[in-house]
Coordinates of C-alpha atoms and ligand atoms in Angstrom, one line a residue:
X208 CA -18.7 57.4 13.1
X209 CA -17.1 55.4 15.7
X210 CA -19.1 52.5 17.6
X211 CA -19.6 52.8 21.3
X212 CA -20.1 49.6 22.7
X213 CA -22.9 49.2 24.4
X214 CA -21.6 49.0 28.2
X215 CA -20.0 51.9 28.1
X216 CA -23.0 53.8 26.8
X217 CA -24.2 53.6 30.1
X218 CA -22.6 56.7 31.1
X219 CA -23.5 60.6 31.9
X220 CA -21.0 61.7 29.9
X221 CA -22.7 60.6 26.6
X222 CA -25.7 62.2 27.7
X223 CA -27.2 64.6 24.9
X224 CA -24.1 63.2 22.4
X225 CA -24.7 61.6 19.1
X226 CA -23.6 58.4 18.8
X227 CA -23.6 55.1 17.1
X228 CA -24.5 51.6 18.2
X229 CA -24.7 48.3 16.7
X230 CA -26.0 45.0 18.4
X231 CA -28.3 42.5 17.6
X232 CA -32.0 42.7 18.6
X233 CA -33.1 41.1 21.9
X234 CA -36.6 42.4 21.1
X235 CA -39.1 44.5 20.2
X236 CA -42.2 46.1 21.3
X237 CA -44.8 48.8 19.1
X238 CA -46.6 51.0 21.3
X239 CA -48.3 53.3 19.1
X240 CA -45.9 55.5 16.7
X241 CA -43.3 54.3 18.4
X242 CA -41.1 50.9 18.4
X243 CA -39.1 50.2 21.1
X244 CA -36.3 48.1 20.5
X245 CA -34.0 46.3 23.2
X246 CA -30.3 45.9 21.4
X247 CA -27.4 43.8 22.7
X248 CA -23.7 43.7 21.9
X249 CA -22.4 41.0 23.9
X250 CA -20.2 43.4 25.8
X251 CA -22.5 43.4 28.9
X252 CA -25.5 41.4 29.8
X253 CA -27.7 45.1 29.6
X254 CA -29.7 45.5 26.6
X255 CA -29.8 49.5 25.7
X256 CA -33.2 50.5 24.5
X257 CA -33.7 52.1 21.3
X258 CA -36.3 54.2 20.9
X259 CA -37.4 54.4 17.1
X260 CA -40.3 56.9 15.5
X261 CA -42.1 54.8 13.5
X262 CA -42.1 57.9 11.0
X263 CA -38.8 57.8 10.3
X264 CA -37.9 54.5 8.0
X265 CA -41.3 52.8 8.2
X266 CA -40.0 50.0 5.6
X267 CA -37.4 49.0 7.5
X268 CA -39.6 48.2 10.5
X269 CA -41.1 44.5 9.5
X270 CA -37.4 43.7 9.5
X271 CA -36.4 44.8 12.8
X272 CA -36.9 41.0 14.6
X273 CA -35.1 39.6 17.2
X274 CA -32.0 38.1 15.6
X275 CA -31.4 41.3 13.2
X276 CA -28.2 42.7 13.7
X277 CA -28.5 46.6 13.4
X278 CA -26.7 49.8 13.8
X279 CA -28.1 53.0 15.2
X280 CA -27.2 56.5 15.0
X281 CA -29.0 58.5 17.7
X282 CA -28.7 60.1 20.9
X283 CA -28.3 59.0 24.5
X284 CA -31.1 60.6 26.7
X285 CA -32.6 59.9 30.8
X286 CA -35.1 57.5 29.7
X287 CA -38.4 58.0 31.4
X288 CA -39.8 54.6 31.6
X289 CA -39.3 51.9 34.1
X290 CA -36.5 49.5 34.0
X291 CA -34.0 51.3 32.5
X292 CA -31.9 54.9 33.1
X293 CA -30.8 55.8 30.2
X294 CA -31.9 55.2 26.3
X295 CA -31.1 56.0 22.8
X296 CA -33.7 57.5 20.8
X297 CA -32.7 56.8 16.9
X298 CA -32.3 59.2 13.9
X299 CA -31.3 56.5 11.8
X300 CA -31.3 52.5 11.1
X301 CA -29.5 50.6 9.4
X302 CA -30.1 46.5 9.1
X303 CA -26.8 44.6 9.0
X304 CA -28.2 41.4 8.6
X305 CA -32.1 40.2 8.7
X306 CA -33.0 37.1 11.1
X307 CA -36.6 35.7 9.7
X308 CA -38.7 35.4 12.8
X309 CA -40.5 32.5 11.3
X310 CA -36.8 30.7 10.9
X311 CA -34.4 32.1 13.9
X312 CA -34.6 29.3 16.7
X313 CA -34.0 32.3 19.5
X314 CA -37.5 34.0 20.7
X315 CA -37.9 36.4 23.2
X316 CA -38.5 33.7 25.4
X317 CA -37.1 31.4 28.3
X318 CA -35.5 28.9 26.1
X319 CA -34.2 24.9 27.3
X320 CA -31.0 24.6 28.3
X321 CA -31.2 21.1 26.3
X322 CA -32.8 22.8 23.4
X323 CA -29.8 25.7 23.6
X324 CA -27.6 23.0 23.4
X325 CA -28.9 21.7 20.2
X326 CA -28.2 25.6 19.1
X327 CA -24.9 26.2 20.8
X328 CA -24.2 28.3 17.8
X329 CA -26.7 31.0 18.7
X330 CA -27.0 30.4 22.2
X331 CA -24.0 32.6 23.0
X332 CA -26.7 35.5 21.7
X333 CA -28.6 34.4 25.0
X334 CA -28.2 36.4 28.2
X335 CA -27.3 33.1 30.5
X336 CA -24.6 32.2 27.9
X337 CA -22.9 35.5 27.4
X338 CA -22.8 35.6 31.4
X339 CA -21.0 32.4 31.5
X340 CA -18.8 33.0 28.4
X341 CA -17.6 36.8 30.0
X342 CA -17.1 35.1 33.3
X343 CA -15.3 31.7 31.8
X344 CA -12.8 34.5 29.9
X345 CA -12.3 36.1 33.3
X346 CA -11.3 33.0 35.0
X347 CA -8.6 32.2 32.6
X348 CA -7.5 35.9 32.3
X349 CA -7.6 35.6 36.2
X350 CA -5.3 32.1 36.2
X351 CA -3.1 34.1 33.8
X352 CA -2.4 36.6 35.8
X353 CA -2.0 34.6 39.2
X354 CA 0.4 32.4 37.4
X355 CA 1.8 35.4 36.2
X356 CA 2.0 37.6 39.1
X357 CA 3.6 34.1 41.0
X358 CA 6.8 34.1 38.8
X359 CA 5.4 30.9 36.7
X360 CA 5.9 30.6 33.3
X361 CA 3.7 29.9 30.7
X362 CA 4.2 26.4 29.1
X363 CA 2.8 24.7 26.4
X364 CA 3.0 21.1 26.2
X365 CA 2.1 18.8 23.1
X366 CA -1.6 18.4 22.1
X367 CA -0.2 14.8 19.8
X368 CA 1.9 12.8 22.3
X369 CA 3.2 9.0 22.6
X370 CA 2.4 8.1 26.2
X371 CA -0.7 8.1 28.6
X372 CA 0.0 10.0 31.9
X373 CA -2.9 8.4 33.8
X374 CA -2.5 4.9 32.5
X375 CA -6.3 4.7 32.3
X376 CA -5.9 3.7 28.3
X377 CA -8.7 6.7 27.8
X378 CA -7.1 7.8 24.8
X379 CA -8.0 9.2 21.3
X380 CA -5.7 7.8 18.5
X381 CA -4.2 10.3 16.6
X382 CA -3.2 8.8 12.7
X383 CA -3.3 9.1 8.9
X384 CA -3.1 5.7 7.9
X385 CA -6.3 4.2 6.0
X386 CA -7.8 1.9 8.6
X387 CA -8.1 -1.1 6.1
X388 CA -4.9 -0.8 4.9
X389 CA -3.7 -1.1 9.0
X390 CA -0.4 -3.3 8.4
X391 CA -0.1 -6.1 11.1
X392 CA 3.2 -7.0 13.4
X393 CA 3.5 -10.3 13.6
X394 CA 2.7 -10.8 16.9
X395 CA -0.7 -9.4 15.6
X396 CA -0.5 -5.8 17.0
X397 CA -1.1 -2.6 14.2
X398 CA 2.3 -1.9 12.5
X399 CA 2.5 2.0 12.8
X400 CA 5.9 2.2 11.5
X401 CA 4.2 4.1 8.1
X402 CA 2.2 6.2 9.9
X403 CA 2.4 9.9 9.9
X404 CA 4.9 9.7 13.2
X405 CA 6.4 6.6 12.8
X406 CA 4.6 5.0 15.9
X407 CA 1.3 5.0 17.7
X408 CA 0.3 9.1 18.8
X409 CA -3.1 10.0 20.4
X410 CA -4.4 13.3 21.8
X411 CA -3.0 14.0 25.3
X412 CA -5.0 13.4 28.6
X413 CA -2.2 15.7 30.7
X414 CA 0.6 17.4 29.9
X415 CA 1.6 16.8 33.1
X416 CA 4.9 14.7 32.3
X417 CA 6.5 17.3 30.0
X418 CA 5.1 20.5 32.1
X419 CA 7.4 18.4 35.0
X420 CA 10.5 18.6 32.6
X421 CA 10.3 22.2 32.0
X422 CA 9.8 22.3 35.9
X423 CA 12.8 20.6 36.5
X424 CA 15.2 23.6 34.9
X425 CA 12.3 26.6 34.7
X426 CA 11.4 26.2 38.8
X427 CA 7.7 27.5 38.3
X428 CA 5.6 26.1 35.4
X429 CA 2.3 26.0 34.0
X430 CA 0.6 24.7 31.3
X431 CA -3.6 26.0 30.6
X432 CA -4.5 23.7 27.4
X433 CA -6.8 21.0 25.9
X434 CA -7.3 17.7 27.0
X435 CA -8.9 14.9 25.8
X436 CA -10.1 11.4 27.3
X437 CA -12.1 8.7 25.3
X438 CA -14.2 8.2 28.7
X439 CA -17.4 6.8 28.3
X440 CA -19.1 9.1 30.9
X441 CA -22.2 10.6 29.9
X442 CA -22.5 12.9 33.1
X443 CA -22.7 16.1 33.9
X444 CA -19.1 16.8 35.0
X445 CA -17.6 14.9 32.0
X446 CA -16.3 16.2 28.6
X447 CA -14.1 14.4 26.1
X448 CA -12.2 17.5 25.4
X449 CA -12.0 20.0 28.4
X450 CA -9.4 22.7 29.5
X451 CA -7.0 22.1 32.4
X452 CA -4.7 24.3 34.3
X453 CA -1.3 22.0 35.1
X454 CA 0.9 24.2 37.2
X455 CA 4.1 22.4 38.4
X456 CA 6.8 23.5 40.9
X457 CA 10.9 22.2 41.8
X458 CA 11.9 21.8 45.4
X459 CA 8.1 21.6 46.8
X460 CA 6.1 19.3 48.3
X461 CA 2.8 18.1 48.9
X462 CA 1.4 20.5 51.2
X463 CA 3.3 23.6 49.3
X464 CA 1.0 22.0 45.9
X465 CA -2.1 22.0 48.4
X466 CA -1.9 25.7 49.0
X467 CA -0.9 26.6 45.6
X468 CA -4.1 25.3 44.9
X469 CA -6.0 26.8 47.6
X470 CA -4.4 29.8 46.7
X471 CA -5.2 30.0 43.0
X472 CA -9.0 29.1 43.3
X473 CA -9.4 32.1 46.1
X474 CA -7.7 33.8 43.9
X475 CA -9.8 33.3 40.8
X476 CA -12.9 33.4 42.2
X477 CA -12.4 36.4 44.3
X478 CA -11.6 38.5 40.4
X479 CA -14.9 37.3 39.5
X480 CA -16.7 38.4 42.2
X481 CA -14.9 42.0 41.7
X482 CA -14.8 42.2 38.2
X483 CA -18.4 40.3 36.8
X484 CA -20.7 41.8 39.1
X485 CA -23.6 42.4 36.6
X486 CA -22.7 39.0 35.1
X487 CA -23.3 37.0 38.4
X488 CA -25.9 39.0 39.6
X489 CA -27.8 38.2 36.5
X490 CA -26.8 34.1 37.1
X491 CA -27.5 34.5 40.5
X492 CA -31.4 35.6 40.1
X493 CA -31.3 32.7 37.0
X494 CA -30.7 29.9 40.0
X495 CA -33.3 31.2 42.4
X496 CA -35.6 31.2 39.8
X497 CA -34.5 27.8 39.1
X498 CA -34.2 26.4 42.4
X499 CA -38.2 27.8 43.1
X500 CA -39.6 25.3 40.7
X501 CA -37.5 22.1 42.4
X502 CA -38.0 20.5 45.9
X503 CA -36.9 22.1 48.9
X504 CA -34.1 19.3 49.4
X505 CA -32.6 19.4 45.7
X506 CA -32.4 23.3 45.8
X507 CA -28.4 25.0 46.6
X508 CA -28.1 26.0 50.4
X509 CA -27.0 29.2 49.8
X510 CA -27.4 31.8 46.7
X511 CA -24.4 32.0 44.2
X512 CA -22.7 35.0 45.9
X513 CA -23.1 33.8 48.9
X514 CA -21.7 30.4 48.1
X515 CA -18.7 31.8 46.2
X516 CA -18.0 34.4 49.7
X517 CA -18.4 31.0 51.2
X518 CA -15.3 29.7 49.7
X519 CA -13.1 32.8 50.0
X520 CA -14.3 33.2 53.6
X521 CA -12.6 29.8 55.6
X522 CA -9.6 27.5 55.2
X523 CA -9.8 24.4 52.8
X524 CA -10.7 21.3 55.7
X525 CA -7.8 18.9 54.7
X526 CA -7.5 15.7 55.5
X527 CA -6.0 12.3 54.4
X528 CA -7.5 9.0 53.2
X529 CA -7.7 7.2 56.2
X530 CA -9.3 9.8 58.2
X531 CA -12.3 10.3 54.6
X532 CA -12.3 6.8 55.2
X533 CA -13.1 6.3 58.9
X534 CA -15.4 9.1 58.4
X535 CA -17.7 7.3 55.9
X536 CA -17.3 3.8 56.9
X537 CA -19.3 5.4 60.2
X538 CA -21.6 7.7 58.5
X539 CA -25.4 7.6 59.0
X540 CA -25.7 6.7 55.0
X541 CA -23.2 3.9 54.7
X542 CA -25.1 2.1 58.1
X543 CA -27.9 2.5 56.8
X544 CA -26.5 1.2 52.9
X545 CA -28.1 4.4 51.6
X546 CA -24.9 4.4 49.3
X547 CA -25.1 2.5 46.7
X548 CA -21.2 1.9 46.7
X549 CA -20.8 0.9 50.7
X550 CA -17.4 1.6 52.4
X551 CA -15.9 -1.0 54.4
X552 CA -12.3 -2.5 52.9
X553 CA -9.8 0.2 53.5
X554 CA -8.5 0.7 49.5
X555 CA -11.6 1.4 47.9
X556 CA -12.1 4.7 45.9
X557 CA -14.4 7.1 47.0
X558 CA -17.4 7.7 44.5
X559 CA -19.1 11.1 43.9
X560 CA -21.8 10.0 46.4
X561 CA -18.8 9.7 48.9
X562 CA -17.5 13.1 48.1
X563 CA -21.0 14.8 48.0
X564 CA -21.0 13.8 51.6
X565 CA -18.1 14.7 53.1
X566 CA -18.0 18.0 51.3
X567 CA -21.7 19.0 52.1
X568 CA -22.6 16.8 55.5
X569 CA -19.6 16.5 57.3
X570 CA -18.2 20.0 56.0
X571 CA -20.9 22.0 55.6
X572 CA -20.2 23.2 51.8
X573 CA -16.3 23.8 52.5
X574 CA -13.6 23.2 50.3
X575 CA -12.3 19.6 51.1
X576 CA -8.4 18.1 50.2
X577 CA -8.0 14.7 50.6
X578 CA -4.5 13.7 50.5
X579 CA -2.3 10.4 51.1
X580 CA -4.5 7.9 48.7
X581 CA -4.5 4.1 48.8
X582 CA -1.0 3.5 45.7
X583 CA -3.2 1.2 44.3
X584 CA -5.6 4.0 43.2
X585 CA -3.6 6.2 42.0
X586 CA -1.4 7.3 39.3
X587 CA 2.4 5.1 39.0
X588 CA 4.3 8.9 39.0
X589 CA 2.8 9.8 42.3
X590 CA 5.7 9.5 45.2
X591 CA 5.8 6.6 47.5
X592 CA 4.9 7.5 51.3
X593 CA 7.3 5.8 53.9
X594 CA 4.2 3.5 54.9
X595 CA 4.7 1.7 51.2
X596 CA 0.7 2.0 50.7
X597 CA -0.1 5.3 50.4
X598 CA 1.3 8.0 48.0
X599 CA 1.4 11.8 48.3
X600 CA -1.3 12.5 46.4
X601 CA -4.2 14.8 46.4
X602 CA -7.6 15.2 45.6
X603 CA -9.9 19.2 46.0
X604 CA -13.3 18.5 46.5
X605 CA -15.8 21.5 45.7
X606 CA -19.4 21.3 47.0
X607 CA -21.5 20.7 44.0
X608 CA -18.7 19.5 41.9
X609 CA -17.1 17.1 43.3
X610 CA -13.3 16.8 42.8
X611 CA -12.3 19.7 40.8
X612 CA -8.2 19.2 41.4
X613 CA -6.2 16.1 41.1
X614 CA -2.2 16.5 42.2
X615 CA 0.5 15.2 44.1
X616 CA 3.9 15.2 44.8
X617 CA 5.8 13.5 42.2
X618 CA 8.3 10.2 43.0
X619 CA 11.1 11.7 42.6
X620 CA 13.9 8.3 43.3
X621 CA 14.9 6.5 39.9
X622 CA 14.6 3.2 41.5
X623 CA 11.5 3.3 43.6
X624 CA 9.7 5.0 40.3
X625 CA 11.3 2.6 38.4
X626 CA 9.6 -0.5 40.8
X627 CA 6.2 1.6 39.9
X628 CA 6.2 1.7 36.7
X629 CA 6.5 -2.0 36.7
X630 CA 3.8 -2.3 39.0
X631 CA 1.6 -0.6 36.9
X632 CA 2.7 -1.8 33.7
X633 CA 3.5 1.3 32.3
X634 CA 5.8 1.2 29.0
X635 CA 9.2 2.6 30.0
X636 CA 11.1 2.2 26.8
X637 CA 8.3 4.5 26.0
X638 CA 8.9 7.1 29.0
X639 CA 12.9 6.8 28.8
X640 CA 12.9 10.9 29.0
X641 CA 10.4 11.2 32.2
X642 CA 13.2 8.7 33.4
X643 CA 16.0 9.9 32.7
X644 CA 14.9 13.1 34.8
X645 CA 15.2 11.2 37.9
X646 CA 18.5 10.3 36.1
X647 CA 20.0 13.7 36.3
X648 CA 19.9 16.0 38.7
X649 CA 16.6 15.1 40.1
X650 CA 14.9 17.0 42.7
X651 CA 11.4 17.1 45.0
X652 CA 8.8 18.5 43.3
X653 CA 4.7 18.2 42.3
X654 CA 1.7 19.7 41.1
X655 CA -1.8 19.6 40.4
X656 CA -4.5 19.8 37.4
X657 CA -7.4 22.0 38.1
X658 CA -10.5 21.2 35.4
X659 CA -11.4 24.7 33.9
X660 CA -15.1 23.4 33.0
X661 CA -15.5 22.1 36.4
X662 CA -14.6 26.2 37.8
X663 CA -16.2 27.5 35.5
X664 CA -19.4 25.5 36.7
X665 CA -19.0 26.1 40.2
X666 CA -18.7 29.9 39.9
X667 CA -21.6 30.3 37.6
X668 CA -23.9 27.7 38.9
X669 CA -24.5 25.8 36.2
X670 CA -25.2 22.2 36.7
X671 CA -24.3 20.6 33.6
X672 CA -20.5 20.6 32.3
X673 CA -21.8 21.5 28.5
X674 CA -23.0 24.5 29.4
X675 CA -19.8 26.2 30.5
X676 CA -17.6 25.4 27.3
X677 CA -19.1 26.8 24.1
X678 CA -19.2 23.6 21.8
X679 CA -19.4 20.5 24.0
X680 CA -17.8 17.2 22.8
X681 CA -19.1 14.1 24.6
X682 CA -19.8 10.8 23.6
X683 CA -22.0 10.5 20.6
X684 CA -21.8 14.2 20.2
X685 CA -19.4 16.1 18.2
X686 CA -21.6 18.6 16.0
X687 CA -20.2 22.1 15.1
Ligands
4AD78 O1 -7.3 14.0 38.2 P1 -6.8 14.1 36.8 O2 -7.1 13.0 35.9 O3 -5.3 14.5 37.0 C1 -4.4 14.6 36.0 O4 -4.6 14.5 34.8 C2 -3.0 14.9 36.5 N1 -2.1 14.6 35.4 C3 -3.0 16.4 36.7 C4 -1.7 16.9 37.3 O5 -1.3 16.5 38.4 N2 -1.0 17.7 36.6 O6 -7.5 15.4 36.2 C5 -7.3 16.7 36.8 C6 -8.6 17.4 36.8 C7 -9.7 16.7 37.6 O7 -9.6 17.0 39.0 C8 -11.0 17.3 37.0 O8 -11.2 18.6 37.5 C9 -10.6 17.5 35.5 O9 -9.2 17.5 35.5 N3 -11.1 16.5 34.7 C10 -12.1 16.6 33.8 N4 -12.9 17.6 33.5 C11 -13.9 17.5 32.6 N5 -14.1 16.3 32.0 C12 -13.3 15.2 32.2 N6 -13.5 14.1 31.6 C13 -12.3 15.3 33.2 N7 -11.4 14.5 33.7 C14 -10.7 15.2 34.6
MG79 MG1 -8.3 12.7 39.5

């Protein structure tokens, strides 16, 4: 007999049919002669209920715990009881796979998202994380098929590479050599000549620089891999491995990158809200419930639909540096030094404090692109605005997030990149083939990196970063 999975048993034409289902138990209740038994598959956040005569395999009974993985053979009926419309009442059991209830971490209970961590496991077994895991699988299918649907194609760029995009020297070596037997240069520095590559390799932070090759003869590119930066930032919107989304595009500029973005995160979020109804209902009821425990100020404005509606419903506000600038040097909190980073120089970098602000005071909760960034701040392949102190650069702040996209048009002249990468001290014996782009046949072009983690938080609510990405890797934590 065939398995039908469990969302689709939801459905009046299996009523009366025999069927079979398999799951693992969520819970179970004795009222009695009768057990009734709440089974999930992972294929929708709804438990079915079994309902199972205690008569019929009374030895199996003790072992039906939550944890057990089971399949039933029975038949779909109108359930009588409260709560749910339709149930299975069983002919036969059988256990897959017992769970000890005096060993299984999961109990029908409200579990810690800090003690779920320490389980990440099992914790996709709970309802909250096989909400966010469906929806996080929608959001890439969803960037998929925009990307798709837009003429890009798919790249993927190297996970091992030679160079830093950023320049921020947040890197994870990549090597095979034997750490005491490290051979010295003379000049002192680690000779990696033996070395599995024959030079110094580390896990990429972008792949930014070789997505912009493949631009430069494809038109529309993107990449959607793994990242990794040796940060030490122990936050809630930090990983040391995350996911990122680097489209790239020939002949554009900036403000054809700014709604591409735009475009793609409506996009995204609006196949959610269509297609993981169930999903964010359930999160949705998950954050009220969360939010009625915590002060009236902490709690989110507006309830997760809502919010995400929110986003869909009005133009991103877009505005450049100076004018982000002007606006907190003469806001109430910076007067009052309320921040604890205070803006006065023109130059500075905004902090998340900053970006809280403008996104959720001065915009009420909209979308917010900041674009034209102090060169000093920002990467040395972002192009040179004809002022000589700004670059074409932009930043998506999300309320709650923070920035969630980084992009920019790229400096597309040989010489004037050329003067940046001096500047910035960034190897270009090492980069001769991002050079030698500008070398032949160059042409305008940019894009952007949108942080997967960072959507997948905002459209699920969640406020910590490890909770969206199934095993979390941050500083002093790489277990699993
Ligand atoms: O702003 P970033 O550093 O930009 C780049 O890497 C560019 N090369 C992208 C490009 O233009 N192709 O990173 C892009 C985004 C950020 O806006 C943020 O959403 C996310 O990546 N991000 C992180 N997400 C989780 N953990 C981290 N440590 C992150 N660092 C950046
Ligand atoms: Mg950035």
């Amino acid at each position: 007999m065939i398995r039908t999975e469990i969302k689709n048993v939801f459905d009046i034409k299996f009523l009366g049919k025999k069927i079979k289902i398999s799951g693992w138990v969520r819970f179970k209740r004795q009222s009695k002669n009768v057990s009734f038994i709440n089974l999930n598959d992972g294929s929708t956040i709804n438990n079915i209920q079994i309902v199972l005569n205690e008569d019929i395999q009374p030895d199996i009974l003790d072992l039906i715990n939550t944890g057990t993985s089971i399949s039933v053979y029975g038949t779909l009926i109108k359930s009588e009881g409260a709560g749910q419309e339709f149930e299975v009442t069983a002919k036969s059991v059988e256990i897959l796979g017992v769970a000890d209830s005096n060993q299984y971490p999961l109990q029908p209970k409200r579990h810690s998202l800090d003690f779920l961590r320490e389980n990440a496991h099992l914790r996709f077994r709970t309802n909250t994380f096989g909400a966010i895991f469906r929806i996080r699988h929608a959001l890439s299918f969803a960037i998929h098929n925009f990307f798709n649907s837009e003429g890009f194609v798919y790249i993927n760029t190297p996970i091992i590479t030679g160079s830093d995009c950023e320049g921020a020297g947040e890197m994870f070596n990549v090597t095979t050599l034997n750490k005491s037997k490290f051979a010295k240069n003379q000049n002192g520095s680690i000779d990696y000549s033996n070395d599995f590559f024959g030079k110094e390799t580390n896990l990429t932070v972008s792949g930014q620089l070789e997505a912009e090759m493949a631009s430069l003869a494809l038109g529309k590119v993107y990449t959607f891999g793994p990242t990794f930066r040796a940060e030490n930032s122990n936050t809630s919107r930090h990983l040391a491995e995350f996911w990122m989304i680097e489209p790239e595009v020939a002949f554009s500029d900036l403000s054809q990158i700014i709604d591409l973005s735009e475009k793609l995160l409506k996009y995204s979020i609006n196949y959610v809200l269509e297609n993981c109804k169930n999903d964010i209902f359930f999160l949705e009821k998950r954050l009220l419930e969360e939010d009625s425990k915590k002060k009236k100020e902490e709690r989110n404005p507006m309830n997760l639909t809502k919010k995400l509606k929110h986003t869909l419903n009005f133009d991103f506000i877009k505005i450049n540096y100076d004018e982000a600038f002007m606006i907190l040097k003469n806001s109430k909190p910076n007067k009052k030094k309320k921040f604890k980073f205070i803006i006065d120089q023109w130059g500075v970098d905004f902090q998340s404090e900053h970006e809280k602000y403008l996104v959720e005071k001065e915009f009420n909760y909209k979308p917010v692109v900041i674009t034209n960034y102090p060169k000093d701040i920002k990467a040395f392949y972002m192009r040179l605005n004809n002022d000589l102190k700004t670059v074409a650069a932009m930043d998506l702040l999300f309320p709650g997030i923070g920035e969630i996209v980084g992009g920019a048009q790229r400096e597309e002249r040989l010489h004037i990149l050329k003067n940046r990468m001096t500047e910035m001290k960034v190897n270009e014996k090492e980069l001769w083939w991002y050079i030698d782009s500008r070398r032949f046949g160059t042409v305008p072009h940019g894009g952007f990196g949108l942080g997967f983690e960072r959507l997948v938080q905002y459209v699920t609510g969640m406020s910590n970063i490890r909770d969206v990405i199934p095993f979390p890797r941050t500083p002093q934590n790489a277990e699993f």
